[in-house]
Amino acid sequence: MDNFITQQASAQVEADLCNSGWCCAERNESPGPKDWVTCELSSGRGLIKAGIIAVVVVIRRPAGLWWILTADVRSGKLSLVIRVEELSITVGSFSLSKVGFEVDTGQYAILMGRTGSGKTTILESVCGLKTISSGRIVLMDRDVTHLKPGLRGIGFVPQEGALFPTMTVRDQIGFSLEIRKWKKSDIEQRVQELADLLGIEHLLKRKPLGLSGGERQRIALGRALAAHPGVLCLDEPLSALDEATRDEMYALLKSVQQRTGVTTLHITHSRTEARLLADVVFRVEDGRVAQVDQETILDEPESPSSVSDLDRIEA
C-alpha cells in the first residue's frame, strides 16, 4: 500500500482536513489497519463541488504513524494530487502560455529547464505566490487557483531556505503550527518527530547564524513539512550546496518521500537530481511544459545551459 500513501494523519490533520472542506460522515474512533472511512466533500467554503463522494483509508504504520489517502469512488482510482490546466502567466515581458501537467499521488516530480525558462514562476504560481492570467490549479481535488498560499495545503522550501534570523531551530519548525493554533504539546511532539527524521535534534536550540548550508536546508524542509502538507514544493533546494552535502541531501529527500508519502514538485537544472530522485520528469521549453522520457533526458550530457551556477563554476 506504500504507493497509495499521500499524507500522514493525526487528530490535528483530521481537524485541518475538516477546516479545508472535508467533512467525515462516518469515522471509527480507533481505525485499524486498512479501515475504510466514507467522507463527503463539503462545499461550505466554496472550495469544492457539493455531492462528490470520496473514500479515505487510514493505514496503521510502524512507530505509531497514521497515513491517509483519498480515492474517487466513481472511478475507483486514486486522485491526482497536482493538476495544472491551461495556465498562462505574464511577468513584465516574460510570459508562459497554456502550461499544463499532472502529478499522481505520492510521486516525486522534477521540473527542469534552462535558466530563465520559467520553472520558478510555475512553482510560485502553484504555491499562490505569483498571480496567473488564466488557467486552473487543482491540488488534492480542490480548485485552489484563487486561494491564498496558506490555504493550499503546500509546504514550500525556497532556494536559500529563508530562515528567520532571530528564531531558534525549534521555533522555526513549529512556526506554522503556532499560527494554526496547535496545542503546545502537539507542536513539541511534531517538532521532535521532524528533528529525528531530518537528523537535526542537536540543532534545536541553535539560531541560523553559523549553520551550514545543508543544515539550513534540513531546517527549511522541516518547517515546510510541519503542518502535514499534501504537496511539497522545492525551489532548487540543492543548488547552493557543495557536492558532499548534496549527496547527503539526495538520500535525505528520498527518505523523506518514502516515509511521509508527500507528493513533491522539485525545481532543478540538474539531471543528476532528476536521475536520483524523480518518479516523473517535466521540462519547460519555449514557454510550455511537457513530460519527457526519463531515460532519454537522463542520457543526455549535462550542458552549461542546463546546470546550476554552482555546477558551472565547479566545471
C-alpha atoms as a PDB file:
ATOM      1  CA  MET A   1       0.000   0.000   0.000  1.00  0.00           C
ATOM      2  CA  ASP A   2       3.020   2.317   0.228  1.00  0.00           C
ATOM      3  CA  ASN A   3       2.397   3.786  -3.245  1.00  0.00           C
ATOM      4  CA  PHE A   4      -1.062   4.850  -2.122  1.00  0.00           C
ATOM      5  CA  ILE A   5       0.096   6.884   0.862  1.00  0.00           C
ATOM      6  CA  THR A   6      -0.420  10.614   0.447  1.00  0.00           C
ATOM      7  CA  GLN A   7      -0.359  12.261   3.834  1.00  0.00           C
ATOM      8  CA  GLN A   8       0.498  11.486   7.433  1.00  0.00           C
ATOM      9  CA  ALA A   9      -2.670  11.652   9.503  1.00  0.00           C
ATOM     10  CA  SER A  10      -3.280  12.577  13.129  1.00  0.00           C
ATOM     11  CA  ALA A  11      -6.101  14.149  15.093  1.00  0.00           C
ATOM     12  CA  GLN A  12      -4.744  17.572  14.113  1.00  0.00           C
ATOM     13  CA  VAL A  13      -4.561  16.634  10.443  1.00  0.00           C
ATOM     14  CA  GLU A  14      -8.146  15.413  10.550  1.00  0.00           C
ATOM     15  CA  ALA A  15      -9.149  18.769  12.013  1.00  0.00           C
ATOM     16  CA  ASP A  16      -7.209  20.559   9.278  1.00  0.00           C
ATOM     17  CA  LEU A  17      -8.989  18.468   6.638  1.00  0.00           C
ATOM     18  CA  CYS A  18     -12.379  19.436   8.054  1.00  0.00           C
ATOM     19  CA  ASN A  19     -11.343  23.082   8.113  1.00  0.00           C
ATOM     20  CA  SER A  20     -10.317  22.759   4.463  1.00  0.00           C
ATOM     21  CA  GLY A  21     -13.715  21.454   3.360  1.00  0.00           C
ATOM     22  CA  TRP A  22     -13.610  17.766   4.274  1.00  0.00           C
ATOM     23  CA  CYS A  23     -16.494  16.533   6.416  1.00  0.00           C
ATOM     24  CA  CYS A  24     -16.395  12.916   7.612  1.00  0.00           C
ATOM     25  CA  ALA A  25     -19.792  11.242   7.513  1.00  0.00           C
ATOM     26  CA  GLU A  26     -18.509   8.152   9.322  1.00  0.00           C
ATOM     27  CA  ARG A  27     -15.378   7.630  11.361  1.00  0.00           C
ATOM     28  CA  ASN A  28     -14.037   4.950  13.675  1.00  0.00           C
ATOM     29  CA  GLU A  29     -12.545   6.401  16.843  1.00  0.00           C
ATOM     30  CA  SER A  30      -9.653   3.943  16.626  1.00  0.00           C
ATOM     31  CA  PRO A  31      -9.306   2.902  12.983  1.00  0.00           C
ATOM     32  CA  GLY A  32      -7.481  -0.348  12.449  1.00  0.00           C
ATOM     33  CA  PRO A  33      -5.252  -1.456   9.583  1.00  0.00           C
ATOM     34  CA  LYS A  34      -6.827  -0.663   6.212  1.00  0.00           C
ATOM     35  CA  ASP A  35     -10.088   0.545   7.747  1.00  0.00           C
ATOM     36  CA  TRP A  36     -12.231   2.423   5.239  1.00  0.00           C
ATOM     37  CA  VAL A  37     -13.927   5.634   6.267  1.00  0.00           C
ATOM     38  CA  THR A  38     -16.513   7.238   3.986  1.00  0.00           C
ATOM     39  CA  CYS A  39     -16.282  11.010   3.720  1.00  0.00           C
ATOM     40  CA  GLU A  40     -18.233  13.603   1.817  1.00  0.00           C
ATOM     41  CA  LEU A  41     -16.637  16.721   0.408  1.00  0.00           C
ATOM     42  CA  SER A  42     -18.279  19.825   1.810  1.00  0.00           C
ATOM     43  CA  SER A  43     -18.908  22.936  -0.289  1.00  0.00           C
ATOM     44  CA  GLY A  44     -19.301  25.172   2.747  1.00  0.00           C
ATOM     45  CA  ARG A  45     -16.322  27.314   1.774  1.00  0.00           C
ATOM     46  CA  GLY A  46     -16.862  27.097  -1.951  1.00  0.00           C
ATOM     47  CA  LEU A  47     -13.647  25.154  -2.441  1.00  0.00           C
ATOM     48  CA  ILE A  48     -15.095  22.006  -3.953  1.00  0.00           C
ATOM     49  CA  LYS A  49     -18.290  20.850  -5.571  1.00  0.00           C
ATOM     50  CA  ALA A  50     -21.037  19.517  -3.339  1.00  0.00           C
ATOM     51  CA  GLY A  51     -22.186  15.941  -3.532  1.00  0.00           C
ATOM     52  CA  ILE A  52     -18.900  14.379  -4.628  1.00  0.00           C
ATOM     53  CA  ILE A  53     -18.103  11.314  -2.574  1.00  0.00           C
ATOM     54  CA  ALA A  54     -14.580  10.224  -1.790  1.00  0.00           C
ATOM     55  CA  VAL A  55     -13.176   7.402   0.297  1.00  0.00           C
ATOM     56  CA  VAL A  56     -10.482   7.796   2.911  1.00  0.00           C
ATOM     57  CA  VAL A  57      -8.440   4.816   4.010  1.00  0.00           C
ATOM     58  CA  VAL A  58      -6.415   5.042   7.206  1.00  0.00           C
ATOM     59  CA  ILE A  59      -3.455   2.708   7.459  1.00  0.00           C
ATOM     60  CA  ARG A  60      -1.562   1.906  10.630  1.00  0.00           C
ATOM     61  CA  ARG A  61       2.176   2.234  10.088  1.00  0.00           C
ATOM     62  CA  PRO A  62       5.209   1.472  12.301  1.00  0.00           C
ATOM     63  CA  ALA A  63       6.126   3.805  15.179  1.00  0.00           C
ATOM     64  CA  GLY A  64       2.569   4.940  15.735  1.00  0.00           C
ATOM     65  CA  LEU A  65       2.206   6.782  12.459  1.00  0.00           C
ATOM     66  CA  TRP A  66      -1.107   7.084  10.596  1.00  0.00           C
ATOM     67  CA  TRP A  67      -1.489   7.647   6.888  1.00  0.00           C
ATOM     68  CA  ILE A  68      -4.431   8.862   4.859  1.00  0.00           C
ATOM     69  CA  LEU A  69      -5.353   8.694   1.173  1.00  0.00           C
ATOM     70  CA  THR A  70      -8.347   9.543  -0.974  1.00  0.00           C
ATOM     71  CA  ALA A  71      -9.971   7.890  -3.956  1.00  0.00           C
ATOM     72  CA  ASP A  72     -12.897   8.817  -6.145  1.00  0.00           C
ATOM     73  CA  VAL A  73     -15.459   6.056  -5.664  1.00  0.00           C
ATOM     74  CA  ARG A  74     -16.974   6.745  -9.069  1.00  0.00           C
ATOM     75  CA  SER A  75     -13.810   5.685 -10.867  1.00  0.00           C
ATOM     76  CA  GLY A  76     -12.169   3.576  -8.165  1.00  0.00           C
ATOM     77  CA  LYS A  77      -8.882   5.389  -8.863  1.00  0.00           C
ATOM     78  CA  LEU A  78      -6.654   7.419  -6.616  1.00  0.00           C
ATOM     79  CA  SER A  79      -6.881  11.163  -7.109  1.00  0.00           C
ATOM     80  CA  LEU A  80      -4.250  13.264  -8.826  1.00  0.00           C
ATOM     81  CA  VAL A  81      -2.607  15.462  -6.230  1.00  0.00           C
ATOM     82  CA  ILE A  82      -1.354  18.217  -8.587  1.00  0.00           C
ATOM     83  CA  ARG A  83      -3.220  19.246 -11.731  1.00  0.00           C
ATOM     84  CA  VAL A  84      -2.282  22.401 -13.637  1.00  0.00           C
ATOM     85  CA  GLU A  85      -4.603  23.280 -16.527  1.00  0.00           C
ATOM     86  CA  GLU A  86      -4.086  25.826 -19.322  1.00  0.00           C
ATOM     87  CA  LEU A  87      -2.018  28.087 -17.061  1.00  0.00           C
ATOM     88  CA  SER A  88      -0.949  31.442 -18.524  1.00  0.00           C
ATOM     89  CA  ILE A  89       1.383  33.797 -16.657  1.00  0.00           C
ATOM     90  CA  THR A  90       2.817  37.178 -17.650  1.00  0.00           C
ATOM     91  CA  VAL A  91       5.603  38.874 -15.693  1.00  0.00           C
ATOM     92  CA  GLY A  92       6.830  42.006 -17.457  1.00  0.00           C
ATOM     93  CA  SER A  93       7.974  40.964 -20.921  1.00  0.00           C
ATOM     94  CA  PHE A  94       8.141  37.307 -19.939  1.00  0.00           C
ATOM     95  CA  SER A  95       5.168  35.008 -20.465  1.00  0.00           C
ATOM     96  CA  LEU A  96       4.119  31.370 -20.261  1.00  0.00           C
ATOM     97  CA  SER A  97       1.088  30.138 -22.175  1.00  0.00           C
ATOM     98  CA  LYS A  98      -1.264  27.189 -21.661  1.00  0.00           C
ATOM     99  CA  VAL A  99       1.006  25.350 -19.237  1.00  0.00           C
ATOM    100  CA  GLY A 100      -0.390  22.015 -18.120  1.00  0.00           C
ATOM    101  CA  PHE A 101       0.855  18.938 -16.248  1.00  0.00           C
ATOM    102  CA  GLU A 102      -0.317  16.355 -13.710  1.00  0.00           C
ATOM    103  CA  VAL A 103       1.398  14.636 -10.784  1.00  0.00           C
ATOM    104  CA  ASP A 104      -0.053  11.457  -9.298  1.00  0.00           C
ATOM    105  CA  THR A 105      -0.452  10.658  -5.632  1.00  0.00           C
ATOM    106  CA  GLY A 106       2.880  10.204  -3.852  1.00  0.00           C
ATOM    107  CA  GLN A 107       5.067  10.916  -6.897  1.00  0.00           C
ATOM    108  CA  TYR A 108       8.322  12.851  -6.808  1.00  0.00           C
ATOM    109  CA  ALA A 109       8.109  15.171  -9.834  1.00  0.00           C
ATOM    110  CA  ILE A 110      11.075  17.076 -11.227  1.00  0.00           C
ATOM    111  CA  LEU A 111      10.507  20.225 -13.304  1.00  0.00           C
ATOM    112  CA  MET A 112      13.581  21.073 -15.395  1.00  0.00           C
ATOM    113  CA  GLY A 113      14.521  23.824 -17.821  1.00  0.00           C
ATOM    114  CA  ARG A 114      17.153  26.357 -18.703  1.00  0.00           C
ATOM    115  CA  THR A 115      17.824  29.450 -16.634  1.00  0.00           C
ATOM    116  CA  GLY A 116      15.023  31.936 -17.279  1.00  0.00           C
ATOM    117  CA  SER A 117      12.674  29.346 -18.757  1.00  0.00           C
ATOM    118  CA  GLY A 118      10.016  29.971 -16.086  1.00  0.00           C
ATOM    119  CA  LYS A 119      10.434  26.977 -13.753  1.00  0.00           C
ATOM    120  CA  THR A 120      10.320  29.018 -10.563  1.00  0.00           C
ATOM    121  CA  THR A 121       7.467  31.155 -11.907  1.00  0.00           C
ATOM    122  CA  ILE A 122       5.388  27.988 -12.394  1.00  0.00           C
ATOM    123  CA  LEU A 123       6.250  26.712  -8.922  1.00  0.00           C
ATOM    124  CA  GLU A 124       5.383  30.037  -7.310  1.00  0.00           C
ATOM    125  CA  SER A 125       2.077  30.084  -9.195  1.00  0.00           C
ATOM    126  CA  VAL A 126       1.209  26.643  -7.812  1.00  0.00           C
ATOM    127  CA  CYS A 127       2.096  27.905  -4.332  1.00  0.00           C
ATOM    128  CA  GLY A 128      -0.003  31.053  -4.758  1.00  0.00           C
ATOM    129  CA  LEU A 129       2.977  33.413  -4.736  1.00  0.00           C
ATOM    130  CA  LYS A 130       2.517  34.547  -8.355  1.00  0.00           C
ATOM    131  CA  THR A 131      -0.671  35.843  -9.944  1.00  0.00           C
ATOM    132  CA  ILE A 132      -1.776  33.968 -13.045  1.00  0.00           C
ATOM    133  CA  SER A 133      -3.513  35.455 -16.100  1.00  0.00           C
ATOM    134  CA  SER A 134      -5.718  32.425 -16.751  1.00  0.00           C
ATOM    135  CA  GLY A 135      -5.981  28.706 -16.144  1.00  0.00           C
ATOM    136  CA  ARG A 136      -6.640  26.496 -13.164  1.00  0.00           C
ATOM    137  CA  ILE A 137      -4.618  24.907 -10.347  1.00  0.00           C
ATOM    138  CA  VAL A 138      -6.125  21.878  -8.596  1.00  0.00           C
ATOM    139  CA  LEU A 139      -4.436  20.354  -5.549  1.00  0.00           C
ATOM    140  CA  MET A 140      -5.820  17.267  -3.798  1.00  0.00           C
ATOM    141  CA  ASP A 141      -9.116  17.605  -5.674  1.00  0.00           C
ATOM    142  CA  ARG A 142      -9.553  21.247  -4.625  1.00  0.00           C
ATOM    143  CA  ASP A 143      -9.516  24.183  -7.016  1.00  0.00           C
ATOM    144  CA  VAL A 144      -7.002  26.445  -5.268  1.00  0.00           C
ATOM    145  CA  THR A 145      -6.478  28.863  -8.165  1.00  0.00           C
ATOM    146  CA  HIS A 146      -7.635  31.884  -6.192  1.00  0.00           C
ATOM    147  CA  LEU A 147      -6.793  30.737  -2.664  1.00  0.00           C
ATOM    148  CA  LYS A 148      -4.142  32.371  -0.528  1.00  0.00           C
ATOM    149  CA  PRO A 149      -0.879  30.412  -0.139  1.00  0.00           C
ATOM    150  CA  GLY A 150      -1.639  29.367   3.435  1.00  0.00           C
ATOM    151  CA  LEU A 151      -4.899  27.694   2.410  1.00  0.00           C
ATOM    152  CA  ARG A 152      -3.452  25.493  -0.339  1.00  0.00           C
ATOM    153  CA  GLY A 153      -2.017  22.688   1.806  1.00  0.00           C
ATOM    154  CA  ILE A 154       1.504  23.211   0.453  1.00  0.00           C
ATOM    155  CA  GLY A 155       4.877  23.071   2.163  1.00  0.00           C
ATOM    156  CA  PHE A 156       7.382  25.341   0.397  1.00  0.00           C
ATOM    157  CA  VAL A 157      11.194  25.324   0.546  1.00  0.00           C
ATOM    158  CA  PRO A 158      12.688  28.378  -1.231  1.00  0.00           C
ATOM    159  CA  GLN A 159      16.092  28.217  -2.855  1.00  0.00           C
ATOM    160  CA  GLU A 160      18.051  29.709   0.038  1.00  0.00           C
ATOM    161  CA  GLY A 161      15.908  28.309   2.833  1.00  0.00           C
ATOM    162  CA  ALA A 162      14.850  31.785   4.041  1.00  0.00           C
ATOM    163  CA  LEU A 163      15.111  31.043   7.765  1.00  0.00           C
ATOM    164  CA  PHE A 164      14.084  33.621  10.358  1.00  0.00           C
ATOM    165  CA  PRO A 165      17.359  35.004  11.762  1.00  0.00           C
ATOM    166  CA  THR A 166      16.150  35.590  15.337  1.00  0.00           C
ATOM    167  CA  MET A 167      14.340  32.249  15.865  1.00  0.00           C
ATOM    168  CA  THR A 168      15.775  29.021  17.193  1.00  0.00           C
ATOM    169  CA  VAL A 169      15.549  25.932  15.031  1.00  0.00           C
ATOM    170  CA  ARG A 170      12.822  24.609  17.323  1.00  0.00           C
ATOM    171  CA  ASP A 171      10.764  27.763  16.785  1.00  0.00           C
ATOM    172  CA  GLN A 172      11.413  27.753  13.019  1.00  0.00           C
ATOM    173  CA  ILE A 173       9.909  24.284  12.640  1.00  0.00           C
ATOM    174  CA  GLY A 174       6.985  24.990  14.940  1.00  0.00           C
ATOM    175  CA  PHE A 175       6.164  28.401  13.492  1.00  0.00           C
ATOM    176  CA  SER A 176       3.406  27.313  11.089  1.00  0.00           C
ATOM    177  CA  LEU A 177       1.833  25.185  13.809  1.00  0.00           C
ATOM    178  CA  GLU A 178       1.631  28.123  16.213  1.00  0.00           C
ATOM    179  CA  ILE A 179      -0.150  30.116  13.508  1.00  0.00           C
ATOM    180  CA  ARG A 180      -2.608  27.238  13.177  1.00  0.00           C
ATOM    181  CA  LYS A 181      -3.084  27.339  16.978  1.00  0.00           C
ATOM    182  CA  TRP A 182      -1.916  23.803  17.653  1.00  0.00           C
ATOM    183  CA  LYS A 183      -1.569  22.831  21.311  1.00  0.00           C
ATOM    184  CA  LYS A 184       1.941  23.367  22.685  1.00  0.00           C
ATOM    185  CA  SER A 185       2.309  19.667  23.485  1.00  0.00           C
ATOM    186  CA  ASP A 186       1.345  18.730  19.900  1.00  0.00           C
ATOM    187  CA  ILE A 187       3.783  21.286  18.488  1.00  0.00           C
ATOM    188  CA  GLU A 188       6.594  19.911  20.622  1.00  0.00           C
ATOM    189  CA  GLN A 189       5.791  16.367  19.554  1.00  0.00           C
ATOM    190  CA  ARG A 190       5.714  17.309  15.867  1.00  0.00           C
ATOM    191  CA  VAL A 191       8.972  19.281  16.105  1.00  0.00           C
ATOM    192  CA  GLN A 192      10.645  16.318  17.770  1.00  0.00           C
ATOM    193  CA  GLU A 193       9.343  13.926  15.091  1.00  0.00           C
ATOM    194  CA  LEU A 194      10.772  16.088  12.320  1.00  0.00           C
ATOM    195  CA  ALA A 195      14.056  16.694  14.135  1.00  0.00           C
ATOM    196  CA  ASP A 196      14.512  12.924  14.390  1.00  0.00           C
ATOM    197  CA  LEU A 197      13.506  12.403  10.750  1.00  0.00           C
ATOM    198  CA  LEU A 198      15.891  15.080   9.456  1.00  0.00           C
ATOM    199  CA  GLY A 199      18.792  14.459  11.840  1.00  0.00           C
ATOM    200  CA  ILE A 200      18.753  17.933  13.407  1.00  0.00           C
ATOM    201  CA  GLU A 201      17.817  17.195  17.011  1.00  0.00           C
ATOM    202  CA  HIS A 202      21.172  18.565  18.185  1.00  0.00           C
ATOM    203  CA  LEU A 203      20.412  21.893  16.462  1.00  0.00           C
ATOM    204  CA  LEU A 204      17.020  22.661  18.033  1.00  0.00           C
ATOM    205  CA  LYS A 205      18.389  25.325  20.404  1.00  0.00           C
ATOM    206  CA  ARG A 206      20.578  26.980  17.755  1.00  0.00           C
ATOM    207  CA  LYS A 207      19.797  30.028  15.637  1.00  0.00           C
ATOM    208  CA  PRO A 208      20.594  30.159  11.889  1.00  0.00           C
ATOM    209  CA  LEU A 209      23.814  32.172  12.228  1.00  0.00           C
ATOM    210  CA  GLY A 210      26.751  29.830  11.758  1.00  0.00           C
ATOM    211  CA  LEU A 211      24.775  26.872  10.436  1.00  0.00           C
ATOM    212  CA  SER A 212      25.994  25.140   7.280  1.00  0.00           C
ATOM    213  CA  GLY A 213      24.061  25.217   4.027  1.00  0.00           C
ATOM    214  CA  GLY A 214      22.987  21.616   4.449  1.00  0.00           C
ATOM    215  CA  GLU A 215      21.785  22.223   7.999  1.00  0.00           C
ATOM    216  CA  ARG A 216      19.804  25.256   6.913  1.00  0.00           C
ATOM    217  CA  GLN A 217      18.075  23.300   4.154  1.00  0.00           C
ATOM    218  CA  ARG A 218      17.196  20.489   6.556  1.00  0.00           C
ATOM    219  CA  ILE A 219      15.576  23.045   8.849  1.00  0.00           C
ATOM    220  CA  ALA A 220      13.692  24.668   5.959  1.00  0.00           C
ATOM    221  CA  LEU A 221      12.473  21.210   4.944  1.00  0.00           C
ATOM    222  CA  GLY A 222      11.281  20.529   8.491  1.00  0.00           C
ATOM    223  CA  ARG A 223       9.410  23.832   8.580  1.00  0.00           C
ATOM    224  CA  ALA A 224       7.734  23.004   5.255  1.00  0.00           C
ATOM    225  CA  LEU A 225       6.655  19.537   6.438  1.00  0.00           C
ATOM    226  CA  ALA A 226       5.456  20.605   9.887  1.00  0.00           C
ATOM    227  CA  ALA A 227       1.740  21.031   9.116  1.00  0.00           C
ATOM    228  CA  HIS A 228       1.470  17.729   7.166  1.00  0.00           C
ATOM    229  CA  PRO A 229       1.173  19.304   3.688  1.00  0.00           C
ATOM    230  CA  GLY A 230      -0.360  17.281   0.882  1.00  0.00           C
ATOM    231  CA  VAL A 231       2.166  18.809  -1.541  1.00  0.00           C
ATOM    232  CA  LEU A 232       5.818  19.712  -1.009  1.00  0.00           C
ATOM    233  CA  CYS A 233       7.350  22.324  -3.367  1.00  0.00           C
ATOM    234  CA  LEU A 234      11.133  22.709  -3.576  1.00  0.00           C
ATOM    235  CA  ASP A 235      12.774  25.567  -5.493  1.00  0.00           C
ATOM    236  CA  GLU A 236      16.294  24.424  -6.437  1.00  0.00           C
ATOM    237  CA  PRO A 237      16.971  23.361  -2.837  1.00  0.00           C
ATOM    238  CA  LEU A 238      20.389  21.865  -3.542  1.00  0.00           C
ATOM    239  CA  SER A 239      21.901  24.373  -5.967  1.00  0.00           C
ATOM    240  CA  ALA A 240      23.988  26.255  -3.384  1.00  0.00           C
ATOM    241  CA  LEU A 241      25.347  23.162  -1.613  1.00  0.00           C
ATOM    242  CA  ASP A 242      28.755  21.556  -2.065  1.00  0.00           C
ATOM    243  CA  GLU A 243      28.961  18.142  -3.684  1.00  0.00           C
ATOM    244  CA  ALA A 244      29.289  16.125  -0.454  1.00  0.00           C
ATOM    245  CA  THR A 245      26.333  17.891   1.149  1.00  0.00           C
ATOM    246  CA  ARG A 246      24.241  17.422  -1.977  1.00  0.00           C
ATOM    247  CA  ASP A 247      24.900  13.680  -1.831  1.00  0.00           C
ATOM    248  CA  GLU A 248      23.601  13.648   1.751  1.00  0.00           C
ATOM    249  CA  MET A 249      20.525  15.628   0.754  1.00  0.00           C
ATOM    250  CA  TYR A 250      19.707  13.270  -2.132  1.00  0.00           C
ATOM    251  CA  ALA A 251      19.459  10.423   0.372  1.00  0.00           C
ATOM    252  CA  LEU A 252      17.516  12.550   2.840  1.00  0.00           C
ATOM    253  CA  LEU A 253      14.930  13.760   0.302  1.00  0.00           C
ATOM    254  CA  LYS A 254      14.341  10.218  -0.929  1.00  0.00           C
ATOM    255  CA  SER A 255      13.957   9.003   2.645  1.00  0.00           C
ATOM    256  CA  VAL A 256      11.527  11.815   3.498  1.00  0.00           C
ATOM    257  CA  GLN A 257       9.365  10.999   0.486  1.00  0.00           C
ATOM    258  CA  GLN A 258       9.302   7.291   1.307  1.00  0.00           C
ATOM    259  CA  ARG A 259       8.481   7.873   4.982  1.00  0.00           C
ATOM    260  CA  THR A 260       5.923  10.637   4.586  1.00  0.00           C
ATOM    261  CA  GLY A 261       4.473   9.820   1.166  1.00  0.00           C
ATOM    262  CA  VAL A 262       4.178  13.531   0.396  1.00  0.00           C
ATOM    263  CA  THR A 263       3.687  14.392  -3.286  1.00  0.00           C
ATOM    264  CA  THR A 264       6.642  16.545  -4.340  1.00  0.00           C
ATOM    265  CA  LEU A 265       7.330  19.119  -7.065  1.00  0.00           C
ATOM    266  CA  HIS A 266      11.059  19.880  -7.247  1.00  0.00           C
ATOM    267  CA  ILE A 267      12.608  22.561  -9.471  1.00  0.00           C
ATOM    268  CA  THR A 268      16.152  21.967 -10.679  1.00  0.00           C
ATOM    269  CA  HIS A 269      18.659  22.375 -13.500  1.00  0.00           C
ATOM    270  CA  SER A 270      20.462  19.182 -12.585  1.00  0.00           C
ATOM    271  CA  ARG A 271      19.938  15.909 -14.393  1.00  0.00           C
ATOM    272  CA  THR A 272      21.725  14.212 -11.511  1.00  0.00           C
ATOM    273  CA  GLU A 273      18.956  15.289  -9.153  1.00  0.00           C
ATOM    274  CA  ALA A 274      16.374  14.056 -11.649  1.00  0.00           C
ATOM    275  CA  ARG A 275      18.132  10.714 -12.040  1.00  0.00           C
ATOM    276  CA  LEU A 276      18.381  10.111  -8.298  1.00  0.00           C
ATOM    277  CA  LEU A 277      15.027  11.477  -7.142  1.00  0.00           C
ATOM    278  CA  ALA A 278      12.399  11.644  -9.883  1.00  0.00           C
ATOM    279  CA  ASP A 279       9.423   9.407 -10.490  1.00  0.00           C
ATOM    280  CA  VAL A 280       8.354  11.709 -13.333  1.00  0.00           C
ATOM    281  CA  VAL A 281      10.241  14.466 -15.191  1.00  0.00           C
ATOM    282  CA  PHE A 282       8.816  17.563 -16.878  1.00  0.00           C
ATOM    283  CA  ARG A 283      10.742  20.094 -18.948  1.00  0.00           C
ATOM    284  CA  VAL A 284       9.942  23.767 -19.584  1.00  0.00           C
ATOM    285  CA  GLU A 285      10.816  24.780 -23.124  1.00  0.00           C
ATOM    286  CA  ASP A 286       9.588  27.638 -25.295  1.00  0.00           C
ATOM    287  CA  GLY A 287       7.006  28.624 -22.707  1.00  0.00           C
ATOM    288  CA  ARG A 288       5.392  25.180 -22.479  1.00  0.00           C
ATOM    289  CA  VAL A 289       5.732  22.212 -20.120  1.00  0.00           C
ATOM    290  CA  ALA A 290       5.994  18.668 -21.441  1.00  0.00           C
ATOM    291  CA  GLN A 291       6.612  15.340 -19.753  1.00  0.00           C
ATOM    292  CA  VAL A 292       9.796  13.766 -21.049  1.00  0.00           C
ATOM    293  CA  ASP A 293      11.007  10.201 -21.152  1.00  0.00           C
ATOM    294  CA  GLN A 294      13.332   9.825 -18.208  1.00  0.00           C
ATOM    295  CA  GLU A 295      15.751   7.521 -19.995  1.00  0.00           C
ATOM    296  CA  THR A 296      16.112   9.975 -22.880  1.00  0.00           C
ATOM    297  CA  ILE A 297      16.689  13.124 -20.848  1.00  0.00           C
ATOM    298  CA  LEU A 298      18.911  11.465 -18.294  1.00  0.00           C
ATOM    299  CA  ASP A 299      21.136  10.010 -21.004  1.00  0.00           C
ATOM    300  CA  GLU A 300      21.736  13.479 -22.459  1.00  0.00           C
ATOM    301  CA  PRO A 301      25.057  15.073 -21.399  1.00  0.00           C
ATOM    302  CA  GLU A 302      24.938  17.986 -18.978  1.00  0.00           C
ATOM    303  CA  SER A 303      25.430  21.335 -20.730  1.00  0.00           C
ATOM    304  CA  PRO A 304      26.221  24.815 -19.382  1.00  0.00           C
ATOM    305  CA  SER A 305      22.645  25.915 -20.100  1.00  0.00           C
ATOM    306  CA  SER A 306      21.070  23.097 -18.117  1.00  0.00           C
ATOM    307  CA  VAL A 307      23.067  23.045 -14.881  1.00  0.00           C
ATOM    308  CA  SER A 308      23.162  25.298 -11.890  1.00  0.00           C
ATOM    309  CA  ASP A 309      25.518  28.225 -11.448  1.00  0.00           C
ATOM    310  CA  LEU A 310      27.445  26.173  -8.898  1.00  0.00           C
ATOM    311  CA  ASP A 311      27.810  23.313 -11.388  1.00  0.00           C
ATOM    312  CA  ARG A 312      29.212  25.756 -13.961  1.00  0.00           C
ATOM    313  CA  ILE A 313      31.720  27.184 -11.503  1.00  0.00           C
ATOM    314  CA  GLU A 314      32.885  23.730 -10.456  1.00  0.00           C
ATOM    315  CA  ALA A 315      33.212  22.678 -14.072  1.00  0.00           C
END
